[in-house]
């Protein structure tokens, strides 16, 4: 089942600068910074009450974040939802006609298995499904 919003991902050009901005905004430091090599990104996570915000900077021109910023500039990149069974959701959504971008879930940031749904099939919004690795 798709559950609460796990986090919102924001594409940034310079994660150090953006981290300073968001540290001021939230009046607290991020709880985690992590490189995700499979995605060619560096990520930083903030927690605000129940919510999490993920900042993402591309580490190479191959990165989806690099391409996103080239096309659209900085801004909201994806919305991530918690799921209790990522394999079941991928199968269900694929049957429903959504474009699931991964054949298998992959290891994402913040100790999660993740997969993405193409924005074309979700009204222009990139959706991430994530399940905590236990
Ligand atoms: Zn994310």
PDB file of C-alpha atoms and ligand atoms in Angstrom:
ATOM      1  CA  UNK A   1       0.000   0.000   0.000  1.00  0.00           C
ATOM      2  CA  UNK A   2       1.163   3.540  -0.689  1.00  0.00           C
ATOM      3  CA  UNK A   3       1.492   5.380   2.590  1.00  0.00           C
ATOM      4  CA  UNK A   4       2.534   8.840   3.723  1.00  0.00           C
ATOM      5  CA  UNK A   5       4.841  11.172   1.852  1.00  0.00           C
ATOM      6  CA  UNK A   6       8.307  10.045   2.924  1.00  0.00           C
ATOM      7  CA  UNK A   7      10.112  13.091   1.585  1.00  0.00           C
ATOM      8  CA  UNK A   8      10.185  15.721  -1.121  1.00  0.00           C
ATOM      9  CA  UNK A   9      13.281  15.864  -3.309  1.00  0.00           C
ATOM     10  CA  UNK A  10      14.671  19.222  -4.439  1.00  0.00           C
ATOM     11  CA  UNK A  11      17.245  19.464  -7.228  1.00  0.00           C
ATOM     12  CA  UNK A  12      19.986  21.977  -6.451  1.00  0.00           C
ATOM     13  CA  UNK A  13      23.073  23.177  -8.294  1.00  0.00           C
ATOM     14  CA  UNK A  14      25.283  23.604  -5.259  1.00  0.00           C
ATOM     15  CA  UNK A  15      24.413  21.426  -2.290  1.00  0.00           C
ATOM     16  CA  UNK A  16      26.726  23.291   0.086  1.00  0.00           C
ATOM     17  CA  UNK A  17      25.010  26.598  -0.619  1.00  0.00           C
ATOM     18  CA  UNK A  18      21.566  24.992  -0.589  1.00  0.00           C
ATOM     19  CA  UNK A  19      22.324  23.280   2.722  1.00  0.00           C
ATOM     20  CA  UNK A  20      23.146  26.674   4.222  1.00  0.00           C
ATOM     21  CA  UNK A  21      19.884  28.104   2.896  1.00  0.00           C
ATOM     22  CA  UNK A  22      17.770  25.229   4.206  1.00  0.00           C
ATOM     23  CA  UNK A  23      19.627  25.176   7.528  1.00  0.00           C
ATOM     24  CA  UNK A  24      18.553  28.809   7.942  1.00  0.00           C
ATOM     25  CA  UNK A  25      15.025  28.063   6.747  1.00  0.00           C
ATOM     26  CA  UNK A  26      14.503  25.190   9.186  1.00  0.00           C
ATOM     27  CA  UNK A  27      16.790  26.606  11.887  1.00  0.00           C
ATOM     28  CA  UNK A  28      18.479  23.211  12.152  1.00  0.00           C
ATOM     29  CA  UNK A  29      21.203  21.210  10.472  1.00  0.00           C
ATOM     30  CA  UNK A  30      20.621  18.267   8.141  1.00  0.00           C
ATOM     31  CA  UNK A  31      20.655  14.821   9.790  1.00  0.00           C
ATOM     32  CA  UNK A  32      22.391  13.080   6.950  1.00  0.00           C
ATOM     33  CA  UNK A  33      24.523  13.681   3.865  1.00  0.00           C
ATOM     34  CA  UNK A  34      25.129  10.758   1.586  1.00  0.00           C
ATOM     35  CA  UNK A  35      26.511  10.058  -1.881  1.00  0.00           C
ATOM     36  CA  UNK A  36      24.381   7.697  -3.958  1.00  0.00           C
ATOM     37  CA  UNK A  37      26.799   6.434  -6.550  1.00  0.00           C
ATOM     38  CA  UNK A  38      24.237   4.507  -8.600  1.00  0.00           C
ATOM     39  CA  UNK A  39      22.389   7.807  -9.207  1.00  0.00           C
ATOM     40  CA  UNK A  40      25.438  10.087  -9.452  1.00  0.00           C
ATOM     41  CA  UNK A  41      24.119  12.370  -6.752  1.00  0.00           C
ATOM     42  CA  UNK A  42      24.960  13.732  -3.347  1.00  0.00           C
ATOM     43  CA  UNK A  43      21.953  14.004  -1.069  1.00  0.00           C
ATOM     44  CA  UNK A  44      21.328  15.873   2.162  1.00  0.00           C
ATOM     45  CA  UNK A  45      18.303  15.219   4.353  1.00  0.00           C
ATOM     46  CA  UNK A  46      16.496  17.551   6.710  1.00  0.00           C
ATOM     47  CA  UNK A  47      13.755  16.579   9.114  1.00  0.00           C
ATOM     48  CA  UNK A  48      11.024  19.083   9.914  1.00  0.00           C
ATOM     49  CA  UNK A  49       8.600  17.497  12.330  1.00  0.00           C
ATOM     50  CA  UNK A  50       7.086  14.535  10.485  1.00  0.00           C
ATOM     51  CA  UNK A  51       8.473  15.619   7.155  1.00  0.00           C
ATOM     52  CA  UNK A  52      11.736  15.156   5.346  1.00  0.00           C
ATOM     53  CA  UNK A  53      13.290  17.247   2.628  1.00  0.00           C
ATOM     54  CA  UNK A  54      16.005  15.808   0.412  1.00  0.00           C
ATOM     55  CA  UNK A  55      18.396  18.091  -1.451  1.00  0.00           C
ATOM     56  CA  UNK A  56      20.093  16.523  -4.482  1.00  0.00           C
ATOM     57  CA  UNK A  57      23.134  17.707  -6.406  1.00  0.00           C
ATOM     58  CA  UNK A  58      24.442  15.929  -9.501  1.00  0.00           C
ATOM     59  CA  UNK A  59      27.997  14.593  -9.348  1.00  0.00           C
ATOM     60  CA  UNK A  60      28.173  13.959 -13.098  1.00  0.00           C
ATOM     61  CA  UNK A  61      26.505  14.994 -16.332  1.00  0.00           C
ATOM     62  CA  UNK A  62      25.055  11.468 -16.502  1.00  0.00           C
ATOM     63  CA  UNK A  63      22.925  12.199 -13.470  1.00  0.00           C
ATOM     64  CA  UNK A  64      19.168  12.649 -13.865  1.00  0.00           C
ATOM     65  CA  UNK A  65      19.531  15.654 -11.555  1.00  0.00           C
ATOM     66  CA  UNK A  66      21.989  17.287 -13.955  1.00  0.00           C
ATOM     67  CA  UNK A  67      19.574  16.776 -16.853  1.00  0.00           C
ATOM     68  CA  UNK A  68      16.617  18.017 -14.813  1.00  0.00           C
ATOM     69  CA  UNK A  69      18.394  21.267 -13.859  1.00  0.00           C
ATOM     70  CA  UNK A  70      19.566  21.820 -17.448  1.00  0.00           C
ATOM     71  CA  UNK A  71      15.959  21.530 -18.613  1.00  0.00           C
ATOM     72  CA  UNK A  72      13.952  23.091 -15.813  1.00  0.00           C
ATOM     73  CA  UNK A  73      16.344  24.762 -13.407  1.00  0.00           C
ATOM     74  CA  UNK A  74      16.470  24.126  -9.685  1.00  0.00           C
ATOM     75  CA  UNK A  75      13.303  23.144  -7.862  1.00  0.00           C
ATOM     76  CA  UNK A  76      11.069  20.325  -6.711  1.00  0.00           C
ATOM     77  CA  UNK A  77      12.269  17.174  -8.429  1.00  0.00           C
ATOM     78  CA  UNK A  78      10.208  14.361  -6.953  1.00  0.00           C
ATOM     79  CA  UNK A  79       7.738  13.313  -4.280  1.00  0.00           C
ATOM     80  CA  UNK A  80       8.540  10.103  -2.433  1.00  0.00           C
ATOM     81  CA  UNK A  81       5.948   7.875  -0.806  1.00  0.00           C
ATOM     82  CA  UNK A  82       6.497   5.150   1.746  1.00  0.00           C
ATOM     83  CA  UNK A  83       5.275   1.736   0.657  1.00  0.00           C
ATOM     84  CA  UNK A  84       4.991  -1.416   2.719  1.00  0.00           C
ATOM     85  CA  UNK A  85       5.809  -3.764  -0.184  1.00  0.00           C
ATOM     86  CA  UNK A  86       7.701  -2.133  -3.035  1.00  0.00           C
ATOM     87  CA  UNK A  87       7.641  -5.251  -5.224  1.00  0.00           C
ATOM     88  CA  UNK A  88       3.854  -5.565  -4.958  1.00  0.00           C
ATOM     89  CA  UNK A  89       3.361  -1.845  -5.676  1.00  0.00           C
ATOM     90  CA  UNK A  90       5.652  -1.941  -8.705  1.00  0.00           C
ATOM     91  CA  UNK A  91       3.666  -4.836 -10.117  1.00  0.00           C
ATOM     92  CA  UNK A  92       0.306  -3.235  -9.336  1.00  0.00           C
ATOM     93  CA  UNK A  93       1.257   0.160 -10.795  1.00  0.00           C
ATOM     94  CA  UNK A  94       2.786  -1.341 -13.875  1.00  0.00           C
ATOM     95  CA  UNK A  95      -0.475  -3.265 -14.492  1.00  0.00           C
ATOM     96  CA  UNK A  96      -2.375   0.007 -13.995  1.00  0.00           C
ATOM     97  CA  UNK A  97      -0.388   1.490 -16.878  1.00  0.00           C
ATOM     98  CA  UNK A  98       2.150   3.612 -14.997  1.00  0.00           C
ATOM     99  CA  UNK A  99       5.653   3.684 -16.430  1.00  0.00           C
ATOM    100  CA  UNK A 100       7.839   2.110 -13.749  1.00  0.00           C
ATOM    101  CA  UNK A 101      11.390   3.234 -14.455  1.00  0.00           C
ATOM    102  CA  UNK A 102      13.162   0.358 -12.724  1.00  0.00           C
ATOM    103  CA  UNK A 103      12.782  -3.345 -13.346  1.00  0.00           C
ATOM    104  CA  UNK A 104      13.965  -4.020  -9.817  1.00  0.00           C
ATOM    105  CA  UNK A 105      14.004  -1.695  -6.820  1.00  0.00           C
ATOM    106  CA  UNK A 106      17.429  -0.272  -6.159  1.00  0.00           C
ATOM    107  CA  UNK A 107      19.289   0.891  -3.105  1.00  0.00           C
ATOM    108  CA  UNK A 108      18.581   4.587  -2.687  1.00  0.00           C
ATOM    109  CA  UNK A 109      19.634   7.142  -0.115  1.00  0.00           C
ATOM    110  CA  UNK A 110      18.724   6.940   3.559  1.00  0.00           C
ATOM    111  CA  UNK A 111      18.636   3.131   3.780  1.00  0.00           C
ATOM    112  CA  UNK A 112      15.754   2.620   1.353  1.00  0.00           C
ATOM    113  CA  UNK A 113      14.834   0.433  -1.555  1.00  0.00           C
ATOM    114  CA  UNK A 114      13.482   2.780  -4.190  1.00  0.00           C
ATOM    115  CA  UNK A 115      11.906   2.888  -7.621  1.00  0.00           C
ATOM    116  CA  UNK A 116      10.560   5.707  -9.756  1.00  0.00           C
ATOM    117  CA  UNK A 117       7.464   6.286 -11.876  1.00  0.00           C
ATOM    118  CA  UNK A 118       7.952   8.309 -15.050  1.00  0.00           C
ATOM    119  CA  UNK A 119       6.428  11.814 -14.794  1.00  0.00           C
ATOM    120  CA  UNK A 120       4.781  11.267 -18.177  1.00  0.00           C
ATOM    121  CA  UNK A 121       2.459   8.732 -16.573  1.00  0.00           C
ATOM    122  CA  UNK A 122       1.757  10.817 -13.432  1.00  0.00           C
ATOM    123  CA  UNK A 123       0.754  14.262 -14.723  1.00  0.00           C
ATOM    124  CA  UNK A 124       4.267  15.621 -14.832  1.00  0.00           C
ATOM    125  CA  UNK A 125       5.359  14.548 -11.351  1.00  0.00           C
ATOM    126  CA  UNK A 126       8.251  12.170 -10.791  1.00  0.00           C
ATOM    127  CA  UNK A 127       7.114   9.756  -8.087  1.00  0.00           C
ATOM    128  CA  UNK A 128       9.520   7.787  -5.946  1.00  0.00           C
ATOM    129  CA  UNK A 129       8.363   4.753  -4.007  1.00  0.00           C
ATOM    130  CA  UNK A 130      10.521   3.807  -1.071  1.00  0.00           C
ATOM    131  CA  UNK A 131      10.618   1.066   1.476  1.00  0.00           C
ATOM    132  CA  UNK A 132      12.908   1.075   4.447  1.00  0.00           C
ATOM    133  CA  UNK A 133      15.508  -1.689   4.401  1.00  0.00           C
ATOM    134  CA  UNK A 134      15.148  -3.570   7.683  1.00  0.00           C
TER     135      UNK A 134
HETATM  136 ZN1  LIG B   1      14.140  10.928  -2.951  1.00  0.00          ZN
END
